[in-house]
Amino acid sequence: MSRRLRVMQAFKAPRATTNPYIVMLDEALGSADGLEHLRFSWGSAIFGRYDAIHFHWPEAKFGGASRLRAMGKRFLFAALLARLTCSRVAIVRTMHNIELPQGMPRCELAMIRRLDRLTTLRIALNPTTPIPADAASETILHGHYRDWYASYPQPPALQGRLGYVGLIRRYKGVELLLQAFAEARASDDALSLSVSGKPSSTELTATITELAGAGVELDLRFLSDAELVAAVSRSELVVLPYRFMHNSGGTLAALSLDRPVLIPENDTNRALSAEVGAGWVHQYAGDLDGATLRRTMDEVRRLARADRPDLSARDWDAVGAQHVRAFRRAVAIRRGRSYTGSARSVAPVRKQA
């Protein structure tokens, strides 16, 4: 029997404001067989004993309330890189984002790039994530939110209600949605639109408020989980018109609450549509317009679909076990041993070096 792996996660004990993905992963890893689940501290990371370390958003290790604290974080990250360079610890990274973060100081970006070069194995959250051609990787699908939202009341959908739910940023295309909705409502005044979430700037708040016309309800603030569940559940169709979409927690949240979605057409979303079953993931090409909203609402009402989307591949017990196998493979690679297991058979898209 294989010994338990000691794996440090690059996050601390979850708090009330922690990303739900991290909270659910923390719980899944804490109960996974074959794993000693360690949470992050700088002292343990730099001086402790463990087999692998697992990063999600390494840029979150920087920053601070003062210049002195920011400099201290850089020093600690540099010390951690030195320890990882000189040891046999495997480095695993979950690729939440495709691009490097923007607006970081050069020295911090240099350390992120150094971590990239040291990384032993990358975890992709969907099979279309581009991975360097010479990099070891596994695909482990983002777990669902069904258990996370199970304790909250779920009201019935309102007929004709379109909904957008989530933080509002420029790239998420809420302005385009409001313009497309105005076109759709001009032909069907039974349609309504709810936009719920906090905009990223006062300028964006002003733009959205100005574009909101007849039939639009705005709730421009941060939503609690119970409020998010209610907003999604009241929607007959959830519309997420992101200008760029790769790993969308909003899409998965809507599907976890058994609501169909309208999202941009791309390889990632085509794969998701095939996974969850017909009638749940509707896609559009090009710019969103009123005709697309009306056509999709008609499809939602007319086309048959299962009672719930199939999210069985995203059960958290399976996600935890797949992570353990990925960690074990990373440790074997780092120590020059062969490993025949796999976290998941689907391979991410390979990017040419």
GROMACS .gro file of C-alpha atoms in nm, residues 96-327:
model
  232
   96HIS     CA    1  -0.751   2.877  -1.361
   97ASN     CA    2  -0.640   3.145  -1.608
   98ILE     CA    3  -0.473   3.116  -1.947
   99GLU     CA    4  -0.277   3.442  -1.937
  100LEU     CA    5  -0.041   3.585  -1.676
  101PRO     CA    6  -0.201   3.844  -1.446
  102GLN     CA    7  -0.189   4.204  -1.567
  103GLY     CA    8  -0.050   4.508  -1.388
  104MET     CA    9   0.194   4.331  -1.157
  105PRO     CA   10   0.540   4.473  -1.082
  106ARG     CA   11   0.820   4.325  -1.294
  107CYS     CA   12   0.988   4.154  -1.003
  108GLU     CA   13   0.668   3.972  -0.909
  109LEU     CA   14   0.601   3.867  -1.268
  110ALA     CA   15   0.957   3.737  -1.288
  111MET     CA   16   0.895   3.517  -0.984
  112ILE     CA   17   0.566   3.389  -1.130
  113ARG     CA   18   0.750   3.297  -1.450
  114ARG     CA   19   1.017   3.124  -1.244
  115LEU     CA   20   0.747   2.922  -1.069
  116ASP     CA   21   0.605   2.829  -1.410
  117ARG     CA   22   0.944   2.694  -1.518
  118LEU     CA   23   0.976   2.493  -1.198
  119THR     CA   24   0.623   2.348  -1.217
  120THR     CA   25   0.621   1.968  -1.232
  121LEU     CA   26   0.260   1.911  -1.337
  122ARG     CA   27  -0.029   2.132  -1.446
  123ILE     CA   28  -0.395   2.064  -1.373
  124ALA     CA   29  -0.643   2.186  -1.637
  125LEU     CA   30  -1.004   2.246  -1.535
  126ASN     CA   31  -1.135   2.157  -1.879
  127PRO     CA   32  -1.001   1.960  -2.176
  128THR     CA   33  -0.948   2.268  -2.395
  129THR     CA   34  -0.700   2.448  -2.168
  130PRO     CA   35  -0.379   2.511  -2.368
  131ILE     CA   36  -0.079   2.341  -2.204
  132PRO     CA   37   0.286   2.366  -2.319
  133ALA     CA   38   0.366   2.071  -2.545
  134ASP     CA   39   0.646   1.941  -2.322
  135ALA     CA   40   0.458   1.980  -1.989
  136ALA     CA   41   0.308   1.702  -1.778
  137SER     CA   42  -0.061   1.763  -1.715
  138GLU     CA   43  -0.391   1.617  -1.602
  139THR     CA   44  -0.747   1.736  -1.662
  140ILE     CA   45  -0.966   1.746  -1.352
  141LEU     CA   46  -1.303   1.907  -1.413
  142HIS     CA   47  -1.417   2.191  -1.187
  143GLY     CA   48  -1.650   2.038  -0.928
  144HIS     CA   49  -2.017   2.134  -0.927
  145TYR     CA   50  -2.198   2.363  -0.680
  146ARG     CA   51  -2.498   2.144  -0.605
  147ASP     CA   52  -2.395   2.062  -0.250
  148TRP     CA   53  -2.281   2.420  -0.188
  149TYR     CA   54  -2.624   2.563  -0.274
  150ALA     CA   55  -2.838   2.274  -0.144
  151SER     CA   56  -2.942   2.445   0.180
  152TYR     CA   57  -3.088   2.757   0.015
  153PRO     CA   58  -3.451   2.795  -0.103
  154GLN     CA   59  -3.483   2.776  -0.482
  155PRO     CA   60  -3.785   2.972  -0.610
  156PRO     CA   61  -3.950   2.875  -0.941
  157ALA     CA   62  -3.848   3.041  -1.266
  158LEU     CA   63  -4.045   3.346  -1.379
  159GLN     CA   64  -4.182   3.310  -1.731
  160GLY     CA   65  -3.987   3.524  -1.974
  161ARG     CA   66  -3.713   3.610  -1.722
  162LEU     CA   67  -3.357   3.636  -1.851
  163GLY     CA   68  -3.090   3.664  -1.586
  164TYR     CA   69  -2.729   3.771  -1.546
  165VAL     CA   70  -2.571   3.691  -1.209
  166GLY     CA   71  -2.214   3.751  -1.089
  167LEU     CA   72  -1.947   4.014  -1.057
  168ILE     CA   73  -1.970   4.264  -1.341
  169ARG     CA   74  -1.652   4.346  -1.532
  170ARG     CA   75  -1.600   4.497  -1.875
  171TYR     CA   76  -1.501   4.167  -2.036
  172LYS     CA   77  -1.825   4.004  -1.919
  173GLY     CA   78  -2.030   4.200  -2.173
  174VAL     CA   79  -2.323   4.314  -1.957
  175GLU     CA   80  -2.353   4.630  -2.167
  176LEU     CA   81  -2.400   4.413  -2.478
  177LEU     CA   82  -2.665   4.211  -2.295
  178LEU     CA   83  -2.862   4.524  -2.206
  179GLN     CA   84  -2.852   4.645  -2.565
  180ALA     CA   85  -2.955   4.304  -2.700
  181PHE     CA   86  -3.236   4.284  -2.446
  182ALA     CA   87  -3.373   4.621  -2.555
  183GLU     CA   88  -3.393   4.483  -2.911
  184ALA     CA   89  -3.563   4.163  -2.794
  185ARG     CA   90  -3.817   4.344  -2.576
  186ALA     CA   91  -3.915   4.570  -2.863
  187SER     CA   92  -4.060   4.255  -3.024
  188ASP     CA   93  -4.179   4.081  -2.706
  189ASP     CA   94  -4.271   4.293  -2.406
  190ALA     CA   95  -4.333   3.979  -2.197
  191LEU     CA   96  -3.956   3.941  -2.159
  192SER     CA   97  -3.777   4.073  -1.853
  193LEU     CA   98  -3.411   4.090  -1.754
  194SER     CA   99  -3.251   4.079  -1.410
  195VAL     CA  100  -2.888   4.192  -1.372
  196SER     CA  101  -2.749   4.103  -1.028
  197GLY     CA  102  -2.392   4.161  -0.915
  198LYS     CA  103  -2.140   4.424  -0.819
  199PRO     CA  104  -1.975   4.625  -1.098
  200SER     CA  105  -1.598   4.663  -1.087
  201SER     CA  106  -1.603   5.044  -1.110
  202THR     CA  107  -1.827   5.346  -1.063
  203GLU     CA  108  -1.795   5.416  -1.437
  204LEU     CA  109  -1.930   5.071  -1.522
  205THR     CA  110  -2.213   5.119  -1.272
  206ALA     CA  111  -2.311   5.443  -1.446
  207THR     CA  112  -2.300   5.279  -1.792
  208ILE     CA  113  -2.519   4.989  -1.685
  209THR     CA  114  -2.768   5.215  -1.511
  210GLU     CA  115  -2.794   5.434  -1.820
  211LEU     CA  116  -2.850   5.137  -2.053
  212ALA     CA  117  -3.116   4.972  -1.834
  213GLY     CA  118  -3.453   5.038  -1.993
  214ALA     CA  119  -3.803   4.896  -1.965
  215GLY     CA  120  -3.822   4.544  -1.827
  216VAL     CA  121  -3.480   4.556  -1.661
  217GLU     CA  122  -3.425   4.502  -1.288
  218LEU     CA  123  -3.084   4.599  -1.148
  219ASP     CA  124  -2.936   4.477  -0.819
  220LEU     CA  125  -2.582   4.616  -0.841
  221ARG     CA  126  -2.420   4.486  -0.525
  222PHE     CA  127  -2.233   4.185  -0.398
  223LEU     CA  128  -2.476   3.894  -0.353
  224SER     CA  129  -2.484   3.645  -0.069
  225ASP     CA  130  -2.509   3.279  -0.167
  226ALA     CA  131  -2.880   3.276  -0.082
  227GLU     CA  132  -2.938   3.584  -0.300
  228LEU     CA  133  -2.740   3.433  -0.586
  229VAL     CA  134  -2.946   3.113  -0.569
  230ALA     CA  135  -3.269   3.313  -0.575
  231ALA     CA  136  -3.157   3.531  -0.869
  232VAL     CA  137  -3.046   3.232  -1.078
  233SER     CA  138  -3.353   3.024  -0.990
  234ARG     CA  139  -3.597   3.298  -1.092
  235SER     CA  140  -3.438   3.305  -1.438
  236GLU     CA  141  -3.588   3.096  -1.716
  237LEU     CA  142  -3.257   3.141  -1.898
  238VAL     CA  143  -2.922   3.262  -1.758
  239VAL     CA  144  -2.725   3.471  -2.008
  240LEU     CA  145  -2.349   3.520  -1.968
  241PRO     CA  146  -2.223   3.717  -2.270
  242TYR     CA  147  -1.854   3.721  -2.179
  243ARG     CA  148  -1.620   3.859  -2.442
  244PHE     CA  149  -1.379   3.585  -2.334
  245MET     CA  150  -1.487   3.267  -2.154
  246HIS     CA  151  -1.273   2.972  -2.051
  247ASN     CA  152  -1.340   2.855  -1.696
  248SER     CA  153  -1.677   3.007  -1.600
  249GLY     CA  154  -1.793   2.957  -1.243
  250GLY     CA  155  -2.114   3.144  -1.330
  251THR     CA  156  -2.203   2.890  -1.599
  252LEU     CA  157  -2.140   2.601  -1.363
  253ALA     CA  158  -2.340   2.772  -1.085
  254ALA     CA  159  -2.643   2.809  -1.315
  255LEU     CA  160  -2.621   2.447  -1.428
  256SER     CA  161  -2.580   2.332  -1.067
  257LEU     CA  162  -2.914   2.507  -0.999
  258ASP     CA  163  -3.075   2.338  -1.301
  259ARG     CA  164  -3.108   2.646  -1.517
  260PRO     CA  165  -3.015   2.650  -1.889
  261VAL     CA  166  -2.751   2.897  -2.002
  262LEU     CA  167  -2.676   3.105  -2.311
  263ILE     CA  168  -2.300   3.154  -2.352
  264PRO     CA  169  -2.051   3.229  -2.634
  265GLU     CA  170  -1.967   2.950  -2.873
  266ASN     CA  171  -1.615   2.811  -2.832
  267ASP     CA  172  -1.436   2.478  -2.788
  268THR     CA  173  -1.471   2.485  -2.409
  269ASN     CA  174  -1.845   2.547  -2.417
  270ARG     CA  175  -1.903   2.290  -2.692
  271ALA     CA  176  -1.732   2.031  -2.470
  272LEU     CA  177  -1.948   2.139  -2.174
  273SER     CA  178  -2.264   2.109  -2.384
  274ALA     CA  179  -2.172   1.754  -2.487
  275GLU     CA  180  -2.095   1.666  -2.124
  276VAL     CA  181  -2.415   1.788  -1.955
  277GLY     CA  182  -2.668   1.680  -2.216
  278ALA     CA  183  -2.889   1.837  -2.479
  279GLY     CA  184  -3.090   2.150  -2.404
  280TRP     CA  185  -2.883   2.292  -2.119
  281VAL     CA  186  -2.600   2.484  -2.287
  282HIS     CA  187  -2.709   2.717  -2.567
  283GLN     CA  188  -2.439   2.901  -2.761
  284TYR     CA  189  -2.414   3.193  -2.998
  285ALA     CA  190  -2.145   3.308  -3.241
  286GLY     CA  191  -2.042   3.669  -3.292
  287ASP     CA  192  -2.211   3.953  -3.105
  288LEU     CA  193  -2.518   3.886  -2.892
  289ASP     CA  194  -2.835   4.043  -3.031
  290GLY     CA  195  -3.207   4.054  -2.962
  291ALA     CA  196  -3.292   3.788  -3.220
  292THR     CA  197  -3.055   3.543  -3.045
  293LEU     CA  198  -3.221   3.608  -2.709
  294ARG     CA  199  -3.570   3.549  -2.850
  295ARG     CA  200  -3.464   3.239  -3.043
  296THR     CA  201  -3.289   3.086  -2.741
  297MET     CA  202  -3.584   3.152  -2.511
  298ASP     CA  203  -3.805   2.972  -2.765
  299GLU     CA  204  -3.562   2.677  -2.771
  300VAL     CA  205  -3.559   2.658  -2.390
  301ARG     CA  206  -3.937   2.623  -2.389
  302ARG     CA  207  -3.970   2.399  -2.694
  303LEU     CA  208  -3.681   2.153  -2.689
  304ALA     CA  209  -3.679   1.849  -2.460
  305ARG     CA  210  -3.411   1.813  -2.196
  306ALA     CA  211  -3.344   1.595  -1.893
  307ASP     CA  212  -3.473   1.698  -1.551
  308ARG     CA  213  -3.120   1.801  -1.452
  309PRO     CA  214  -2.794   1.853  -1.640
  310ASP     CA  215  -2.549   1.564  -1.605
  311LEU     CA  216  -2.277   1.687  -1.368
  312SER     CA  217  -2.174   1.342  -1.246
  313ALA     CA  218  -1.816   1.389  -1.374
  314ARG     CA  219  -1.787   1.683  -1.136
  315ASP     CA  220  -1.872   1.513  -0.805
  316TRP     CA  221  -1.632   1.634  -0.538
  317ASP     CA  222  -1.541   1.289  -0.407
  318ALA     CA  223  -1.412   1.206  -0.756
  319VAL     CA  224  -1.239   1.544  -0.784
  320GLY     CA  225  -1.054   1.480  -0.456
  321ALA     CA  226  -0.941   1.132  -0.563
  322GLN     CA  227  -0.825   1.264  -0.901
  323HIS     CA  228  -0.615   1.529  -0.728
  324VAL     CA  229  -0.446   1.266  -0.513
  325ARG     CA  230  -0.352   1.067  -0.823
  326ALA     CA  231  -0.224   1.383  -0.992
  327PHE     CA  232  -0.012   1.467  -0.685
   0.00000   0.00000   0.00000
